[in-house]
mmCIF file of C-alpha atoms and ligand atoms in Angstrom:
data_model
loop_
_atom_site.group_PDB
_atom_site.id
_atom_site.type_symbol
_atom_site.label_atom_id
_atom_site.label_comp_id
_atom_site.label_asym_id
_atom_site.label_seq_id
_atom_site.Cartn_x
_atom_site.Cartn_y
_atom_site.Cartn_z
ATOM 1 C CA MET A 1 15.800 -1.657 -19.377
ATOM 2 C CA ASN A 2 12.852 -4.280 -19.860
ATOM 3 C CA ILE A 3 10.830 -4.560 -16.894
ATOM 4 C CA GLY A 4 7.935 -7.095 -16.311
ATOM 5 C CA ILE A 5 5.363 -5.719 -13.397
ATOM 6 C CA THR A 6 2.557 -7.897 -11.847
ATOM 7 C CA CYS A 7 0.638 -6.880 -8.391
ATOM 8 C CA TYR A 8 -3.151 -7.023 -7.760
ATOM 9 C CA PRO A 9 -4.965 -4.472 -9.660
ATOM 10 C CA THR A 10 -7.706 -3.852 -7.051
ATOM 11 C CA TYR A 11 -7.553 -0.762 -4.102
ATOM 12 C CA GLY A 12 -4.842 -1.257 -2.024
ATOM 13 C CA GLY A 13 -1.013 -0.570 -1.082
ATOM 14 C CA SER A 14 1.088 -2.797 -3.146
ATOM 15 C CA GLY A 15 -1.170 -2.274 -6.299
ATOM 16 C CA ALA A 16 -0.805 1.309 -5.804
ATOM 17 C CA ILE A 17 2.863 1.083 -5.818
ATOM 18 C CA ALA A 18 3.324 -1.059 -8.473
ATOM 19 C CA ALA A 19 2.048 1.137 -10.537
ATOM 20 C CA GLU A 20 3.493 4.470 -9.613
ATOM 21 C CA LEU A 21 6.650 2.606 -9.766
ATOM 22 C CA GLY A 22 5.809 1.394 -12.992
ATOM 23 C CA GLN A 23 4.939 5.108 -14.202
ATOM 24 C CA ALA A 24 8.133 6.561 -12.230
ATOM 25 C CA LEU A 25 10.473 3.898 -14.777
ATOM 26 C CA ALA A 26 8.581 4.568 -17.734
ATOM 27 C CA ARG A 27 9.307 8.411 -17.277
ATOM 28 C CA LYS A 28 12.880 7.594 -16.942
ATOM 29 C CA GLY A 29 13.005 5.908 -20.814
ATOM 30 C CA HIS A 30 12.587 2.249 -18.735
ATOM 31 C CA LYS A 31 9.605 -0.660 -21.018
ATOM 32 C CA VAL A 32 7.710 -1.448 -18.311
ATOM 33 C CA HIS A 33 5.246 -4.747 -19.355
ATOM 34 C CA PHE A 34 2.254 -5.082 -16.338
ATOM 35 C CA VAL A 35 0.803 -8.579 -16.556
ATOM 36 C CA SER A 36 -2.212 -8.905 -14.985
ATOM 37 C CA TYR A 37 -6.595 -9.653 -15.544
ATOM 38 C CA SER A 38 -6.641 -5.866 -14.899
ATOM 39 C CA ILE A 39 -5.445 -2.786 -15.232
ATOM 40 C CA PRO A 40 -4.294 -1.186 -11.783
ATOM 41 C CA PHE A 41 -6.219 1.077 -10.635
ATOM 42 C CA ARG A 42 -3.747 3.892 -10.324
ATOM 43 C CA LEU A 43 -2.982 3.244 -13.946
ATOM 44 C CA GLN A 44 -6.009 4.073 -16.249
ATOM 45 C CA GLU A 45 -4.002 7.082 -18.257
ATOM 46 C CA TYR A 46 -2.343 6.411 -21.019
ATOM 47 C CA SER A 47 1.449 6.842 -20.651
ATOM 48 C CA GLN A 48 4.578 6.483 -22.549
ATOM 49 C CA ASN A 49 6.688 3.317 -22.346
ATOM 50 C CA ILE A 50 3.538 1.399 -20.431
ATOM 51 C CA TYR A 51 2.117 -1.530 -22.073
ATOM 52 C CA PHE A 52 -0.524 -3.766 -20.655
ATOM 53 C CA HIS A 53 -1.082 -7.256 -21.130
ATOM 54 C CA ASN A 54 -4.144 -9.174 -19.584
ATOM 55 C CA VAL A 55 -4.389 -12.194 -18.305
ATOM 56 C CA GLU A 56 -7.558 -14.230 -19.272
ATOM 57 C CA VAL A 57 -8.620 -17.367 -18.082
ATOM 58 C CA MET A 58 -10.156 -20.352 -20.358
ATOM 59 C CA PRO A 59 -13.322 -21.341 -18.645
ATOM 60 C CA TYR A 60 -14.127 -24.839 -18.425
ATOM 61 C CA PRO A 61 -16.858 -26.811 -17.161
ATOM 62 C CA LEU A 62 -14.334 -28.822 -15.396
ATOM 63 C CA PHE A 63 -12.571 -26.229 -13.628
ATOM 64 C CA LYS A 64 -14.111 -25.491 -9.730
ATOM 65 C CA TYR A 65 -11.083 -23.305 -9.816
ATOM 66 C CA PRO A 66 -10.566 -21.937 -12.984
ATOM 67 C CA PRO A 67 -6.584 -21.503 -12.665
ATOM 68 C CA TYR A 68 -5.490 -18.345 -12.845
ATOM 69 C CA THR A 69 -2.386 -18.925 -11.464
ATOM 70 C CA LEU A 70 -1.224 -20.859 -14.647
ATOM 71 C CA ALA A 71 -3.188 -18.740 -16.859
ATOM 72 C CA LEU A 72 -0.877 -15.710 -15.225
ATOM 73 C CA ALA A 73 3.020 -18.438 -15.752
ATOM 74 C CA ALA A 74 2.143 -18.894 -18.742
ATOM 75 C CA LYS A 75 1.173 -15.231 -19.743
ATOM 76 C CA MET A 76 4.318 -13.894 -17.868
ATOM 77 C CA ALA A 77 6.413 -16.167 -20.351
ATOM 78 C CA ASP A 78 5.104 -15.207 -23.212
ATOM 79 C CA VAL A 79 5.669 -11.484 -22.320
ATOM 80 C CA ALA A 80 8.997 -11.891 -21.366
ATOM 81 C CA LEU A 81 9.692 -13.675 -24.526
ATOM 82 C CA GLU A 82 7.608 -10.909 -26.726
ATOM 83 C CA ALA A 83 9.521 -7.918 -24.963
ATOM 84 C CA GLU A 84 12.298 -9.632 -23.901
ATOM 85 C CA LEU A 85 12.167 -8.643 -20.367
ATOM 86 C CA ASP A 86 15.594 -8.611 -18.479
ATOM 87 C CA ILE A 87 13.278 -7.925 -15.108
ATOM 88 C CA LEU A 88 9.851 -9.536 -13.531
ATOM 89 C CA HIS A 89 9.088 -7.550 -10.440
ATOM 90 C CA VAL A 90 6.365 -9.105 -8.540
ATOM 91 C CA HIS A 91 4.353 -7.642 -5.853
ATOM 92 C CA TYR A 92 2.872 -9.249 -3.120
ATOM 93 C CA ALA A 93 4.554 -12.824 -2.825
ATOM 94 C CA VAL A 94 1.334 -15.023 -2.680
ATOM 95 C CA PRO A 95 1.094 -16.399 -5.774
ATOM 96 C CA HIS A 96 3.050 -14.267 -8.097
ATOM 97 C CA ALA A 97 6.329 -15.157 -6.816
ATOM 98 C CA THR A 98 5.142 -18.902 -7.466
ATOM 99 C CA CYS A 99 3.970 -17.354 -11.026
ATOM 100 C CA ALA A 100 7.358 -15.798 -11.723
ATOM 101 C CA PHE A 101 9.575 -18.686 -10.369
ATOM 102 C CA LEU A 102 7.096 -20.799 -13.818
ATOM 103 C CA ALA A 103 7.860 -18.403 -15.978
ATOM 104 C CA ARG A 104 11.310 -18.397 -15.152
ATOM 105 C CA HIS A 105 11.904 -21.833 -15.952
ATOM 106 C CA MET A 106 9.535 -22.248 -19.030
ATOM 107 C CA LEU A 107 11.990 -20.151 -20.613
ATOM 108 C CA ARG A 108 14.955 -21.991 -20.212
ATOM 109 C CA ASP A 109 17.394 -20.367 -22.805
ATOM 110 C CA ARG A 110 16.842 -17.129 -21.470
ATOM 111 C CA ASP A 111 17.766 -16.064 -17.967
ATOM 112 C CA ILE A 112 14.821 -14.066 -16.648
ATOM 113 C CA LYS A 113 15.467 -12.342 -13.620
ATOM 114 C CA VAL A 114 12.611 -12.370 -10.648
ATOM 115 C CA ILE A 115 12.854 -9.549 -7.882
ATOM 116 C CA THR A 116 9.641 -10.099 -5.695
ATOM 117 C CA THR A 117 8.322 -7.311 -3.413
ATOM 118 C CA LEU A 118 6.812 -8.334 -0.255
ATOM 119 C CA HIS A 119 4.500 -5.796 0.813
ATOM 120 C CA GLY A 120 2.950 -7.239 4.453
ATOM 121 C CA THR A 121 -0.268 -9.731 4.345
ATOM 122 C CA ASP A 122 1.997 -11.673 1.999
ATOM 123 C CA ILE A 123 3.947 -12.748 4.734
ATOM 124 C CA THR A 124 2.268 -11.989 8.055
ATOM 125 C CA LEU A 125 -1.777 -13.298 7.547
ATOM 126 C CA VAL A 126 -1.561 -15.368 3.858
ATOM 127 C CA GLY A 127 1.890 -16.298 3.289
ATOM 128 C CA SER A 128 2.482 -17.860 6.856
ATOM 129 C CA ASP A 129 -0.897 -19.690 6.957
ATOM 130 C CA LYS A 130 0.054 -23.110 6.566
ATOM 131 C CA SER A 131 -1.380 -24.002 3.349
ATOM 132 C CA PHE A 132 0.874 -21.379 1.830
ATOM 133 C CA TYR A 133 3.786 -21.452 4.245
ATOM 134 C CA ARG A 134 5.735 -23.834 2.028
ATOM 135 C CA ILE A 135 5.177 -22.386 -0.963
ATOM 136 C CA THR A 136 6.214 -19.157 -0.067
ATOM 137 C CA ARG A 137 9.082 -19.645 1.620
ATOM 138 C CA PHE A 138 10.172 -21.749 -1.677
ATOM 139 C CA SER A 139 8.713 -19.077 -3.843
ATOM 140 C CA ILE A 140 11.004 -16.204 -1.380
ATOM 141 C CA GLU A 141 14.042 -18.181 -1.335
ATOM 142 C CA GLU A 142 13.883 -18.879 -5.757
ATOM 143 C CA SER A 143 13.746 -15.178 -6.269
ATOM 144 C CA GLN A 144 16.734 -13.759 -7.702
ATOM 145 C CA GLY A 145 16.116 -10.739 -5.555
ATOM 146 C CA VAL A 146 13.343 -9.974 -2.863
ATOM 147 C CA THR A 147 12.696 -6.681 -1.604
ATOM 148 C CA ALA A 148 10.734 -6.086 1.395
ATOM 149 C CA VAL A 149 8.756 -2.522 2.301
ATOM 150 C CA SER A 150 10.126 -1.883 6.264
ATOM 151 C CA GLU A 151 13.226 -3.355 8.674
ATOM 152 C CA SER A 152 9.943 -4.632 10.197
ATOM 153 C CA LEU A 153 8.777 -6.897 7.107
ATOM 154 C CA LYS A 154 12.306 -7.685 6.460
ATOM 155 C CA ARG A 155 12.710 -9.600 10.539
ATOM 156 C CA ASP A 156 9.268 -10.578 10.191
ATOM 157 C CA THR A 157 10.011 -12.362 7.193
ATOM 158 C CA GLN A 158 13.084 -14.269 8.146
ATOM 159 C CA SER A 159 11.558 -15.188 11.395
ATOM 160 C CA LEU A 160 8.404 -16.699 10.080
ATOM 161 C CA PHE A 161 9.928 -18.944 7.175
ATOM 162 C CA GLU A 162 12.966 -19.178 9.081
ATOM 163 C CA ILE A 163 15.472 -18.222 6.097
ATOM 164 C CA ASP A 164 18.706 -16.438 5.802
ATOM 165 C CA THR A 165 17.495 -14.855 2.706
ATOM 166 C CA ASP A 166 18.856 -11.502 1.599
ATOM 167 C CA ILE A 167 15.950 -9.343 1.669
ATOM 168 C CA ARG A 168 17.089 -5.521 0.101
ATOM 169 C CA VAL A 169 14.692 -3.224 2.323
ATOM 170 C CA ILE A 170 13.457 -0.589 0.110
ATOM 171 C CA PRO A 171 10.531 1.823 1.375
ATOM 172 C CA ASN A 172 7.456 2.684 0.001
ATOM 173 C CA PHE A 173 7.432 6.171 -1.692
ATOM 174 C CA VAL A 174 5.077 8.634 -3.018
ATOM 175 C CA ASP A 175 5.055 11.164 -5.584
ATOM 176 C CA VAL A 176 5.684 14.659 -3.179
ATOM 177 C CA ASN A 177 4.271 16.917 -6.644
ATOM 178 C CA ARG A 178 0.789 15.071 -6.311
ATOM 179 C CA PHE A 179 0.339 14.301 -3.012
ATOM 180 C CA ARG A 180 0.627 17.773 -1.381
ATOM 181 C CA ARG A 181 -0.971 20.844 0.942
ATOM 182 C CA GLY A 182 -4.012 22.368 -0.158
ATOM 183 C CA ASP A 183 -3.868 25.485 -2.499
ATOM 184 C CA GLY A 184 -6.499 24.246 -4.794
ATOM 185 C CA HIS A 185 -6.368 20.772 -5.338
ATOM 186 C CA CYS A 186 -8.630 20.256 -2.268
ATOM 187 C CA ASP A 187 -12.397 18.697 -2.427
ATOM 188 C CA ILE A 188 -14.428 17.915 0.388
ATOM 189 C CA SER A 189 -16.383 21.033 0.682
ATOM 190 C CA ASN A 190 -19.772 18.939 0.609
ATOM 191 C CA PHE A 191 -19.139 17.495 3.228
ATOM 192 C CA VAL A 192 -17.727 19.618 5.899
ATOM 193 C CA ASP A 193 -18.250 23.053 7.851
ATOM 194 C CA ASP A 194 -15.818 25.778 7.406
ATOM 195 C CA ASP A 195 -15.488 25.533 11.449
ATOM 196 C CA GLU A 196 -14.591 21.657 11.615
ATOM 197 C CA LYS A 197 -11.796 20.293 11.819
ATOM 198 C CA VAL A 198 -11.394 17.030 8.969
ATOM 199 C CA ILE A 199 -9.884 13.420 10.133
ATOM 200 C CA VAL A 200 -9.310 10.895 7.994
ATOM 201 C CA HIS A 201 -8.781 7.252 7.017
ATOM 202 C CA VAL A 202 -8.289 5.233 3.649
ATOM 203 C CA SER A 203 -8.283 1.741 3.597
ATOM 204 C CA ASN A 204 -9.731 -1.979 2.066
ATOM 205 C CA PHE A 205 -11.715 -2.083 5.422
ATOM 206 C CA ARG A 206 -10.430 -5.011 6.878
ATOM 207 C CA PRO A 207 -10.681 -6.167 10.461
ATOM 208 C CA VAL A 208 -7.021 -5.516 10.984
ATOM 209 C CA LYS A 209 -7.520 -2.746 10.347
ATOM 210 C CA ARG A 210 -9.207 -1.665 13.519
ATOM 211 C CA ILE A 211 -11.792 1.189 12.631
ATOM 212 C CA GLY A 212 -14.064 0.754 14.879
ATOM 213 C CA ASP A 213 -11.606 1.759 17.167
ATOM 214 C CA ILE A 214 -11.614 4.609 14.713
ATOM 215 C CA ILE A 215 -15.551 5.599 15.377
ATOM 216 C CA ARG A 216 -15.092 5.465 18.970
ATOM 217 C CA MET A 217 -12.196 7.487 19.044
ATOM 218 C CA TYR A 218 -14.254 10.099 16.805
ATOM 219 C CA ALA A 219 -16.958 9.812 19.620
ATOM 220 C CA GLU A 220 -14.635 11.197 21.930
ATOM 221 C CA VAL A 221 -12.614 13.297 20.699
ATOM 222 C CA ARG A 222 -15.655 15.203 18.883
ATOM 223 C CA THR A 223 -17.696 15.701 22.289
ATOM 224 C CA ARG A 224 -13.926 18.597 22.962
ATOM 225 C CA VAL A 225 -13.957 19.975 18.877
ATOM 226 C CA LYS A 226 -15.880 20.076 16.252
ATOM 227 C CA CYS A 227 -15.140 17.284 13.722
ATOM 228 C CA LYS A 228 -15.966 15.392 10.914
ATOM 229 C CA LEU A 229 -14.348 11.959 9.991
ATOM 230 C CA LEU A 230 -14.205 10.868 6.703
ATOM 231 C CA LEU A 231 -14.063 7.065 5.929
ATOM 232 C CA VAL A 232 -12.260 6.307 2.272
ATOM 233 C CA GLY A 233 -12.168 2.136 0.622
ATOM 234 C CA GLU A 234 -14.858 -0.511 0.477
ATOM 235 C CA GLY A 235 -13.844 -3.947 2.165
ATOM 236 C CA PRO A 236 -15.928 -6.513 5.000
ATOM 237 C CA GLU A 237 -16.050 -4.291 7.685
ATOM 238 C CA ARG A 238 -17.772 -1.417 5.893
ATOM 239 C CA ILE A 239 -21.365 -2.937 6.961
ATOM 240 C CA PRO A 240 -20.589 -3.175 10.317
ATOM 241 C CA MET A 241 -18.954 0.220 11.010
ATOM 242 C CA GLN A 242 -21.673 1.488 9.389
ATOM 243 C CA GLU A 243 -23.689 -0.482 11.962
ATOM 244 C CA LEU A 244 -21.730 0.836 14.699
ATOM 245 C CA VAL A 245 -21.797 4.002 13.689
ATOM 246 C CA ARG A 246 -25.664 4.592 14.155
ATOM 247 C CA GLU A 247 -25.397 2.176 17.386
ATOM 248 C CA LEU A 248 -23.447 5.382 18.856
ATOM 249 C CA GLY A 249 -25.481 7.461 17.431
ATOM 250 C CA LEU A 250 -22.690 9.500 15.249
ATOM 251 C CA GLN A 251 -24.694 9.846 11.534
ATOM 252 C CA ASP A 252 -24.351 12.994 11.548
ATOM 253 C CA GLY A 253 -20.294 13.228 11.691
ATOM 254 C CA VAL A 254 -19.329 10.337 9.812
ATOM 255 C CA VAL A 255 -19.084 10.128 5.946
ATOM 256 C CA PHE A 256 -18.593 6.781 4.477
ATOM 257 C CA LEU A 257 -17.090 7.578 0.905
ATOM 258 C CA GLY A 258 -16.721 4.364 -0.497
ATOM 259 C CA GLU A 259 -13.094 3.470 -2.858
ATOM 260 C CA GLN A 260 -12.152 7.091 -4.569
ATOM 261 C CA GLU A 261 -9.581 7.496 -7.001
ATOM 262 C CA GLY A 262 -7.102 10.927 -6.378
ATOM 263 C CA VAL A 263 -7.651 10.273 -2.638
ATOM 264 C CA ASP A 264 -5.011 13.035 -2.833
ATOM 265 C CA ARG A 265 -7.980 15.478 -3.033
ATOM 266 C CA ILE A 266 -9.053 14.594 0.203
ATOM 267 C CA LEU A 267 -5.954 13.910 2.547
ATOM 268 C CA SER A 268 -4.279 17.267 1.221
ATOM 269 C CA CYS A 269 -7.321 19.787 3.110
ATOM 270 C CA SER A 270 -7.174 16.616 5.450
ATOM 271 C CA ASP A 271 -6.204 18.054 9.765
ATOM 272 C CA LEU A 272 -5.320 14.124 11.156
ATOM 273 C CA TYR A 273 -5.206 11.047 9.666
ATOM 274 C CA LEU A 274 -5.222 7.452 11.540
ATOM 275 C CA LEU A 275 -4.005 3.848 10.543
ATOM 276 C CA PRO A 276 -4.654 2.490 14.285
ATOM 277 C CA SER A 277 -4.313 -1.225 12.545
ATOM 278 C CA GLU A 278 -3.084 -4.709 14.546
ATOM 279 C CA GLN A 279 -0.458 -4.924 11.982
ATOM 280 C CA GLU A 280 0.809 -2.617 8.905
ATOM 281 C CA SER A 281 4.350 -3.081 7.422
ATOM 282 C CA PHE A 282 4.089 0.098 6.210
ATOM 283 C CA GLY A 283 1.152 2.439 6.091
ATOM 284 C CA LEU A 284 1.408 3.410 2.776
ATOM 285 C CA SER A 285 -1.750 5.731 3.076
ATOM 286 C CA ALA A 286 -0.205 7.225 6.598
ATOM 287 C CA LEU A 287 2.235 8.151 3.992
ATOM 288 C CA GLU A 288 0.255 10.038 1.511
ATOM 289 C CA ALA A 289 -1.443 11.916 4.473
ATOM 290 C CA MET A 290 2.078 13.079 6.113
ATOM 291 C CA SER A 291 3.094 13.682 2.699
ATOM 292 C CA CYS A 292 -0.067 16.041 2.383
ATOM 293 C CA GLY A 293 0.757 17.794 5.721
ATOM 294 C CA VAL A 294 -1.261 15.637 7.632
ATOM 295 C CA PRO A 295 0.032 14.501 11.096
ATOM 296 C CA VAL A 296 -0.657 10.778 11.600
ATOM 297 C CA ILE A 297 -1.725 8.824 14.711
ATOM 298 C CA GLY A 298 -1.018 5.108 14.059
ATOM 299 C CA ALA A 299 -0.588 2.183 16.305
ATOM 300 C CA ASN A 300 2.364 0.224 17.172
ATOM 301 C CA ALA A 301 2.830 -2.354 15.349
ATOM 302 C CA GLY A 302 4.968 -3.297 12.363
ATOM 303 C CA GLY A 303 6.879 -0.596 9.829
ATOM 304 C CA LEU A 304 4.565 2.161 11.453
ATOM 305 C CA PRO A 305 7.014 3.169 14.195
ATOM 306 C CA GLU A 306 9.839 3.400 11.275
ATOM 307 C CA LEU A 307 7.433 6.123 9.079
ATOM 308 C CA VAL A 308 5.456 8.149 11.966
ATOM 309 C CA ARG A 309 7.963 9.913 14.061
ATOM 310 C CA HIS A 310 6.602 9.704 17.793
ATOM 311 C CA GLY A 311 6.084 13.499 18.786
ATOM 312 C CA VAL A 312 7.508 14.780 15.580
ATOM 313 C CA THR A 313 5.249 14.323 12.780
ATOM 314 C CA GLY A 314 2.590 12.579 14.733
ATOM 315 C CA PHE A 315 1.515 9.851 17.849
ATOM 316 C CA ILE A 316 2.360 5.998 17.902
ATOM 317 C CA THR A 317 -0.311 4.520 20.123
ATOM 318 C CA GLU A 318 -0.253 0.846 21.489
ATOM 319 C CA VAL A 319 -2.468 -0.913 19.507
ATOM 320 C CA GLY A 320 -6.312 -0.536 20.919
ATOM 321 C CA ASP A 321 -5.987 2.409 23.358
ATOM 322 C CA ILE A 322 -8.600 4.358 22.019
ATOM 323 C CA ASP A 323 -8.242 6.693 25.174
ATOM 324 C CA GLN A 324 -4.377 7.591 24.335
ATOM 325 C CA MET A 325 -5.496 7.869 20.828
ATOM 326 C CA ALA A 326 -7.970 10.563 21.371
ATOM 327 C CA ARG A 327 -6.098 12.272 23.855
ATOM 328 C CA HIS A 328 -3.712 13.003 21.328
ATOM 329 C CA ALA A 329 -5.919 13.176 18.730
ATOM 330 C CA THR A 330 -7.779 16.348 20.893
ATOM 331 C CA GLU A 331 -4.355 18.018 21.228
ATOM 332 C CA LEU A 332 -3.934 18.095 17.857
ATOM 333 C CA LEU A 333 -7.349 19.147 16.332
ATOM 334 C CA ALA A 334 -7.909 22.030 19.407
ATOM 335 C CA ASP A 335 -4.290 23.722 18.736
ATOM 336 C CA ASP A 336 -3.552 25.134 14.626
ATOM 337 C CA ASP A 337 0.012 25.879 15.339
ATOM 338 C CA TYR A 338 0.714 23.092 16.594
ATOM 339 C CA ARG A 339 -0.788 20.745 14.011
ATOM 340 C CA GLN A 340 0.740 22.588 11.106
ATOM 341 C CA THR A 341 3.870 22.693 13.143
ATOM 342 C CA ILE A 342 3.745 18.334 13.279
ATOM 343 C CA GLY A 343 2.213 18.401 9.736
ATOM 344 C CA ARG A 344 5.157 20.289 8.750
ATOM 345 C CA GLN A 345 7.742 18.107 10.291
ATOM 346 C CA ALA A 346 5.360 15.317 8.627
ATOM 347 C CA ARG A 347 5.903 16.445 5.102
ATOM 348 C CA GLN A 348 9.859 17.153 5.897
ATOM 349 C CA ARG A 349 10.610 13.417 7.048
ATOM 350 C CA VAL A 350 8.722 12.725 3.826
ATOM 351 C CA LEU A 351 11.351 14.857 1.532
ATOM 352 C CA ASP A 352 13.868 13.514 3.365
ATOM 353 C CA ASN A 353 13.465 10.050 3.100
ATOM 354 C CA PHE A 354 9.703 8.604 0.557
ATOM 355 C CA ALA A 355 9.821 11.216 -2.016
ATOM 356 C CA ASP A 356 9.837 9.337 -5.577
ATOM 357 C CA GLU A 357 13.054 11.061 -6.493
ATOM 358 C CA ALA A 358 15.319 9.335 -4.349
ATOM 359 C CA VAL A 359 13.438 5.972 -3.742
ATOM 360 C CA VAL A 360 12.740 4.797 -7.184
ATOM 361 C CA PRO A 361 16.583 4.969 -7.920
ATOM 362 C CA GLN A 362 16.623 2.474 -5.514
ATOM 363 C CA TYR A 363 14.624 0.285 -7.453
ATOM 364 C CA GLU A 364 16.933 0.684 -10.280
ATOM 365 C CA ALA A 365 20.235 0.229 -8.840
ATOM 366 C CA TYR A 366 18.760 -3.035 -7.120
ATOM 367 C CA TYR A 367 18.247 -3.877 -10.579
ATOM 368 C CA ASP A 368 21.408 -3.628 -11.735
ATOM 369 C CA GLU A 369 23.039 -5.231 -8.782
ATOM 370 C CA VAL A 370 20.937 -8.889 -9.289
ATOM 371 C CA LEU A 371 21.135 -8.868 -13.068
ATOM 372 C CA HIS A 372 24.975 -7.777 -12.796
ATOM 373 C CA GLY A 373 25.993 -9.454 -9.835
HETATM 374 O O1 GMT B 1 -3.249 -2.752 3.385
HETATM 375 C C1 GMT B 1 -3.377 -4.065 2.850
HETATM 376 O O2 GMT B 1 -3.935 -5.077 3.172
HETATM 377 C C2 GMT B 1 -3.144 -4.084 1.042
HETATM 378 C C3 GMT B 1 -2.159 -4.302 1.446
HETATM 379 C C4 GMT B 1 -1.481 -4.693 -0.301
HETATM 380 O O3 GMT B 1 -0.743 -5.498 -0.300
HETATM 381 O O4 GMT B 1 -1.840 -3.806 -0.839
HETATM 382 O O5 GMT B 1 -0.870 -3.992 1.720
HETATM 383 C C5 GMT B 1 0.407 -3.961 2.720
HETATM 384 O O6 GMT B 1 1.388 -3.525 1.551
HETATM 385 C C6 GMT B 1 1.029 -2.230 1.476
HETATM 386 C C7 GMT B 1 2.037 -1.310 0.161
HETATM 387 O O7 GMT B 1 3.798 -1.859 0.404
HETATM 388 C C8 GMT B 1 1.363 -1.538 2.591
HETATM 389 O O8 GMT B 1 2.001 0.254 3.101
HETATM 390 C C9 GMT B 1 0.619 -1.707 4.182
HETATM 391 O O9 GMT B 1 1.124 -1.824 5.253
HETATM 392 C C10 GMT B 1 0.816 -3.437 3.965
HETATM 393 N N1 GMT B 1 -0.442 -3.736 4.566
HETATM 394 C C11 GMT B 1 -0.839 -4.846 5.883
HETATM 395 O O10 GMT B 1 0.486 -5.135 5.903
HETATM 396 C C12 GMT B 1 -1.519 -5.148 6.540
#
């Protein structure tokens, strides 16, 4: 198949999944054309069957807001024609599903199918805002196929937009060979002493992630277990969180690593992963941690309970319940056998349900279904 993929190229789960999916499809012989304003962050290396088409927006003094959305739609249509695309698969509805709708209608004599994958905040925060509500609902309804990364996101979409569009749930996936425990590709010895346990969180540092809860929880846990907290990522919460760490006097225990390529090298030697978000449609970073055999403590929000099995692969706690998180974290970090058992169960759950080899064929089958009815 010839497949066009559009996503946000910057750090974030939707861009990561789009890039991983494109690469997996390319390895299987499909021709994959990425259309975006820069190369997706997980797509830096050359690989066969992958093409990148840059969207440029012409600057003009009249434009207070350069019309990226129109330039993207025009580029999608050009690429669809030149590369004879069968499918345009857009990740994150706003504005990509609308651009794809435009591109499809520009190419009247070529029946290109649009598939929109909903990732989470495109529905729960952005798409449901009144400024985007109507156009997001329209663009979802006009897609020839719609997927969501969890049952919870499917339900949220249908209820927020009051639509009964058929939405296929295809969960996020992970490369289980790259995201695996230890054996040499672990790389955090500069930050952590041999006798210290490692707690990790990776995100785009938005308020929705509740990083303050992690820091407060860490303040509690470190009074009982020797441990460090590694915070990976960048975003609006970074500076306030650095201030909080100073306020609580935790500077010797919390390391802000900023954005990092190759988070597998951090996760593969971590002991505990935290994702206490107030909304999380899936939690790709938690999945990547689980694939590395790391137990996860996550919030009872969105799709996280579909991923983390309470008491089996980690723990689910109520949003904002710092004491409960601290209790579970201490239990896990203080008992190596227990933690390793939970970690093994986490890895097994990933192998059974979320491995790339199991999930990518679900996308291929769905493409086939959309193309051939
Ligand atoms: O976490 C974010 O806000 C970024 C966002 C994105 O588009 O990159 O993440 C969403 O999509 C990920 C990939 O499907 C999911 O794993 C995240 O749970 C989801 N984030 C939220 O729902 C808050």
